[in-house]
Structures are given as C-alpha cells and as structure tokens.
PDB file of C-alpha atoms in Angstrom:
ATOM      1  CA  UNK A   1       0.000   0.000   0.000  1.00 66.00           C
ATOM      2  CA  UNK A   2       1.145   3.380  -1.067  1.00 78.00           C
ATOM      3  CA  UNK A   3       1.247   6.444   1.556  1.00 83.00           C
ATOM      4  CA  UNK A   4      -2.088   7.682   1.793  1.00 86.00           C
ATOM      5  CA  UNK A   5      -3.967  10.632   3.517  1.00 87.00           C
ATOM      6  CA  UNK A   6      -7.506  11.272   3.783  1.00 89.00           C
ATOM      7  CA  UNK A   7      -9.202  14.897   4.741  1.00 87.00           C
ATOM      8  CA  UNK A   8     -12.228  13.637   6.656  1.00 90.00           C
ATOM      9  CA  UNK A   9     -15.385  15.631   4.899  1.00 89.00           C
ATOM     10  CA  UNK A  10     -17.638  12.969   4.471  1.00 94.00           C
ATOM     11  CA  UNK A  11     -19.001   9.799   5.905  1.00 94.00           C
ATOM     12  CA  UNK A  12     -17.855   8.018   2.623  1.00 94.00           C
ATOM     13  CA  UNK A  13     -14.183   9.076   3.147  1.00 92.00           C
ATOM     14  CA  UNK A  14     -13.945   8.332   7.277  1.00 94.00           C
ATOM     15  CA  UNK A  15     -15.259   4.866   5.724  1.00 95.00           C
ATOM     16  CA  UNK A  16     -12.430   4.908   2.904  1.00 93.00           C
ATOM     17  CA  UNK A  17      -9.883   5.470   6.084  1.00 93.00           C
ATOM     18  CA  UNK A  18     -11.043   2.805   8.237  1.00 94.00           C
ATOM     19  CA  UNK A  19     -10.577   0.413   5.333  1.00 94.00           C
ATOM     20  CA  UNK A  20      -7.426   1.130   4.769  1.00 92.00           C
ATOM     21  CA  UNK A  21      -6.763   0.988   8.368  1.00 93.00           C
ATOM     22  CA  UNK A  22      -7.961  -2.693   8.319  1.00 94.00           C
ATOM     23  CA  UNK A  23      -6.409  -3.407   5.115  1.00 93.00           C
ATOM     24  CA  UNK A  24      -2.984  -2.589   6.427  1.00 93.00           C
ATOM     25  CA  UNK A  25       0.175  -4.620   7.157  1.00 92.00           C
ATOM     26  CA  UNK A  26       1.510  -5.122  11.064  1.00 93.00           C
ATOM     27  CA  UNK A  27       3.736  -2.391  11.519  1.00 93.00           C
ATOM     28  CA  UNK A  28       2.410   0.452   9.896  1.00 92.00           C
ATOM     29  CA  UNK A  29       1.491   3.867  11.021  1.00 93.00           C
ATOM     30  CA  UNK A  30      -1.388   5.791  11.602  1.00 92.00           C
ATOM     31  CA  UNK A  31      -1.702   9.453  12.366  1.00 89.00           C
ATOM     32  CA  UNK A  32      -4.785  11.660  13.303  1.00 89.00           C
ATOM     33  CA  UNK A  33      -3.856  15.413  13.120  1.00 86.00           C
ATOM     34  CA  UNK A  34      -5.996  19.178  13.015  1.00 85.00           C
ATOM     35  CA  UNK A  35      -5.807  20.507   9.601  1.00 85.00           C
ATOM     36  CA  UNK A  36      -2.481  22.906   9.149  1.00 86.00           C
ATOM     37  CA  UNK A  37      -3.238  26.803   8.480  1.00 89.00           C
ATOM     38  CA  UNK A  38      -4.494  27.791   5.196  1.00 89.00           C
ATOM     39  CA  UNK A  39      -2.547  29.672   2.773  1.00 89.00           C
ATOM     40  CA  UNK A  40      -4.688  32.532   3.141  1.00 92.00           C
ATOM     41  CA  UNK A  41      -3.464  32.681   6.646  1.00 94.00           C
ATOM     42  CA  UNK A  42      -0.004  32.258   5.682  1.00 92.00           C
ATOM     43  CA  UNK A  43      -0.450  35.163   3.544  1.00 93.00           C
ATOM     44  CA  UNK A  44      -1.992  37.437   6.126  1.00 94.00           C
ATOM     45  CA  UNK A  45       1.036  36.310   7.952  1.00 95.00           C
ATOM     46  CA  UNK A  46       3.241  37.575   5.721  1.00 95.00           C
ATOM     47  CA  UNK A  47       2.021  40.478   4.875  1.00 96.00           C
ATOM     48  CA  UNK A  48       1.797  41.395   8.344  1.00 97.00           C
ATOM     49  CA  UNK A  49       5.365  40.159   9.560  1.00 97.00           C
ATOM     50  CA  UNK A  50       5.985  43.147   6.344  1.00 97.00           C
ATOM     51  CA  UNK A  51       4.454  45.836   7.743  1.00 97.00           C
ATOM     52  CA  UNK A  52       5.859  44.917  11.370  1.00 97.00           C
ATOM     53  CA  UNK A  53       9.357  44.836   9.844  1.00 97.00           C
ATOM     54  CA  UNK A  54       8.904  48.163   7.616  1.00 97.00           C
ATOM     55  CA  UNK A  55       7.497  49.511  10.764  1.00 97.00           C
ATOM     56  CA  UNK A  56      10.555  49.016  13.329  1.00 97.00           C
ATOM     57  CA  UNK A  57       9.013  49.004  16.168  1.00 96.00           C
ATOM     58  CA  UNK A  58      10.848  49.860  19.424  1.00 95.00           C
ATOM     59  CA  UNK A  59      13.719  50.745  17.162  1.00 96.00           C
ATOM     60  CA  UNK A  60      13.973  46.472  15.973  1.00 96.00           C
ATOM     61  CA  UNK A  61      15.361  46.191  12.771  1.00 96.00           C
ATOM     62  CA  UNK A  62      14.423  43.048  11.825  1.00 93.00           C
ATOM     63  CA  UNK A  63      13.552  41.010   9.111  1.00 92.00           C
ATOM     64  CA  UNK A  64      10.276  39.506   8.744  1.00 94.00           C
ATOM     65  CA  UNK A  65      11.738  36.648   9.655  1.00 89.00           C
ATOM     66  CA  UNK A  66      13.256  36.921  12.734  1.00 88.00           C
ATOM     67  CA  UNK A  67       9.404  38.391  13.656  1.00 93.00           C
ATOM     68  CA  UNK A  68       8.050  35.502  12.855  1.00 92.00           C
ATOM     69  CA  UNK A  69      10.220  33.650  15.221  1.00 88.00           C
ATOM     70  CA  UNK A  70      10.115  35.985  17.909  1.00 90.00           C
ATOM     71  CA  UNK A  71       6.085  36.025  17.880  1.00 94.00           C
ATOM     72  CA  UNK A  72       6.390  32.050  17.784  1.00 90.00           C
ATOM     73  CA  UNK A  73       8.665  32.065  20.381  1.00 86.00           C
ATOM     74  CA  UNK A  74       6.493  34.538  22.202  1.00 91.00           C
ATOM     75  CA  UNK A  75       3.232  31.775  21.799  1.00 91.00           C
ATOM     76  CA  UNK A  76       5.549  29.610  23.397  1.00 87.00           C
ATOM     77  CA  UNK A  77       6.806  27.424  20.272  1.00 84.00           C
ATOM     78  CA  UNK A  78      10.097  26.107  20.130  1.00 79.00           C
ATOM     79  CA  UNK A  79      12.427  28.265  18.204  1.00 72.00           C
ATOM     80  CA  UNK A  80      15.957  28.653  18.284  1.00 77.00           C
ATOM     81  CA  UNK A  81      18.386  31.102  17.624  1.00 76.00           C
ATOM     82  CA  UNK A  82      22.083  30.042  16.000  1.00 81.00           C
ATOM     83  CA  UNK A  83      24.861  32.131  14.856  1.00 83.00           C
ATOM     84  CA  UNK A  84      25.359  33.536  11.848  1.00 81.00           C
ATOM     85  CA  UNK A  85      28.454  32.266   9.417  1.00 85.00           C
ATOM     86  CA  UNK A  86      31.497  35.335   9.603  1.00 83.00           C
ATOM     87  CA  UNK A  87      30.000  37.680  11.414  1.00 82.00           C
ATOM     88  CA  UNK A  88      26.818  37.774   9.897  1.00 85.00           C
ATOM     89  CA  UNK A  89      24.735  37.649  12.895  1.00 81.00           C
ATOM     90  CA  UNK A  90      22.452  34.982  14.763  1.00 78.00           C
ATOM     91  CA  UNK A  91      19.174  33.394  12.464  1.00 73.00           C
ATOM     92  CA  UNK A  92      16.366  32.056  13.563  1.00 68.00           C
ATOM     93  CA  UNK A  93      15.815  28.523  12.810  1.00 72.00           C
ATOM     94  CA  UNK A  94      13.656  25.307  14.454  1.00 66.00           C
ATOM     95  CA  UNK A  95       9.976  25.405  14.346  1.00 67.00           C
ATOM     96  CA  UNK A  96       8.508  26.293  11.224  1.00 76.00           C
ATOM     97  CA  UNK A  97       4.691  27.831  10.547  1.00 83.00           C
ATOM     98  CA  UNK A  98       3.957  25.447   8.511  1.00 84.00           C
ATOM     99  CA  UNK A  99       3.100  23.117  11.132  1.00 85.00           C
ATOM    100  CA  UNK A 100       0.724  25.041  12.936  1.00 90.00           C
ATOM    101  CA  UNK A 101      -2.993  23.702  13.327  1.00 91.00           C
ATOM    102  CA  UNK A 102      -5.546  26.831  11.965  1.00 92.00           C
ATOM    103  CA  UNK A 103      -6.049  27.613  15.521  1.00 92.00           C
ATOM    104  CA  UNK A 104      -2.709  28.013  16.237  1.00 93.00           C
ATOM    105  CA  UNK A 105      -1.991  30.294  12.774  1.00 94.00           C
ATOM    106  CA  UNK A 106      -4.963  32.347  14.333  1.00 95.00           C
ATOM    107  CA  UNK A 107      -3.735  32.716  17.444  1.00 95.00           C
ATOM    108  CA  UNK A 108      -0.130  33.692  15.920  1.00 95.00           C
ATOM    109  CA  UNK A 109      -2.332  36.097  14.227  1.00 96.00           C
ATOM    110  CA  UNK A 110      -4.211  37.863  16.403  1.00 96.00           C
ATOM    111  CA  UNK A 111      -0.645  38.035  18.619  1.00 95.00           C
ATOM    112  CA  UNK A 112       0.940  39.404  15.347  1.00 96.00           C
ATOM    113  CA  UNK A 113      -2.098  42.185  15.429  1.00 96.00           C
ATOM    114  CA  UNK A 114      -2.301  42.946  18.733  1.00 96.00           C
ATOM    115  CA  UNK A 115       1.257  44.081  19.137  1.00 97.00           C
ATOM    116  CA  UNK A 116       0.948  45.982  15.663  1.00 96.00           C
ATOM    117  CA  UNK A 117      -2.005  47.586  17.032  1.00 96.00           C
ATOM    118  CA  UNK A 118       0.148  48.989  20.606  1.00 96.00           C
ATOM    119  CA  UNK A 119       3.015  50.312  18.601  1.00 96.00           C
ATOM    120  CA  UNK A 120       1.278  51.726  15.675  1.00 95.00           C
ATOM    121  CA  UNK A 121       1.888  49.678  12.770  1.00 96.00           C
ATOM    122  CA  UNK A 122      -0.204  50.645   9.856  1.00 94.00           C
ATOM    123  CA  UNK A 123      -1.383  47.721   8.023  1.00 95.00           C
ATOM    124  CA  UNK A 124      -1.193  46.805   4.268  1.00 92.00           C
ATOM    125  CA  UNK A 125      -3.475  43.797   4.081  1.00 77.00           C
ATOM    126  CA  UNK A 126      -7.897  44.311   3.600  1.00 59.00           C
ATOM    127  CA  UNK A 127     -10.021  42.711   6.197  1.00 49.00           C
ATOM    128  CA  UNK A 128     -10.978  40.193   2.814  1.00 41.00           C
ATOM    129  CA  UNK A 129      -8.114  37.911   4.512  1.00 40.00           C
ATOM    130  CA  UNK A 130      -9.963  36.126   7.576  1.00 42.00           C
ATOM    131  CA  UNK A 131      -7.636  34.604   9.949  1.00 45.00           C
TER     132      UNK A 131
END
C-alpha cells in the first residue's frame, strides 16, 4: 500500500480510512492530526510580519523573519536562535509555521495584530483575509 492521507469531509471518506486501516500490514502507522493553516493565513502572515518589519518598532530592525520567530517564540513554540556564518549575525531557525494547526496560525495572528495595534503599525493587508 502506497502512503495515503484522507481529509475527513464525508461519511464516505472516514469509511475509505477505516478500510485502509484494516487493510494494512503489522507495523504500519497511523496518524490523526488538526488541519495545518491555510494559505490565506499564511499570507496574512506575511504580509503582516511586512508591515511589522517596515514599521521598526521599538527601534527592531528586523527582518520579517526573525518576527516571525520571535512572535512564535512569544506563543511559546520552540524556536531557536544560532549564529550567523562570519559575522553575519544569529538566524532564527527550528519550528517552522507550517506546522501550525488553523487555531494556532490564528492565534499567531491575532498576537501578530495585537502588538501591531500597541506600537502603531499601519497595516497593508484588507479585512478580505480572515484569519
């Protein structure tokens, strides 16, 4: 049997999935997980990591990157922080947003826009992006 996944809409496909589950050899793996964020999140994200950056809050020069990281870290994810080859400086790197649940992109979100909002970030994206 091939890898397979199955989104679980519909009756029919929870069926599909238990069959499979039967179906399958000793030894093989099953996983259950929330849906990851939707790439209209992730673009909110962006867009909003932008503005943050462009804005410099508290004098932080930072990319939208290291944001990103710092609001994840803030939320309590695991991200660390390595050195930078010659001099270059540290970079973020560990846990990526990619692997957040659609809850969890909307809370990084709403964490993103609430400390926007307190410094005075003026923001690029329309209200036609939900979180």
């Amino acid at each position: 049997m091939s890898k397979r996944t199955y989104v679980l809409h519909t009756p029919l496909i929870r069926e599909n999935a238990c069959r499979a589950i039967i179906k399958a050899e000793p030894g093989y793996v099953v996983t259950i997980a929330e849906p990851t964020r939707s790439s209209a999140q992730n673009s909110r994200m962006w867009a909003m990591l932008t503005d943050i950056a462009d804005a410099q809050p508290e004098g932080r020069q930072w990319t939208p990157e290291t944001w990103k990281s710092a609001f994840l870290h803030y939320l309590g994810h695991q991200v660390r922080f390595c050195e930078g080859l010659m001099g270059t400086g540290p970079f973020p790197m560990g846990f990526h947003s990619s692997r957040l649940s659609v809850r969890e992109m909307a809370d990084l979100i709403t964490c993103i826009q609430q400390y926007g909002d307190e410094h005075g970030v003026k923001w690029s994206h329309g209200e036609e992006i939900a979180a």
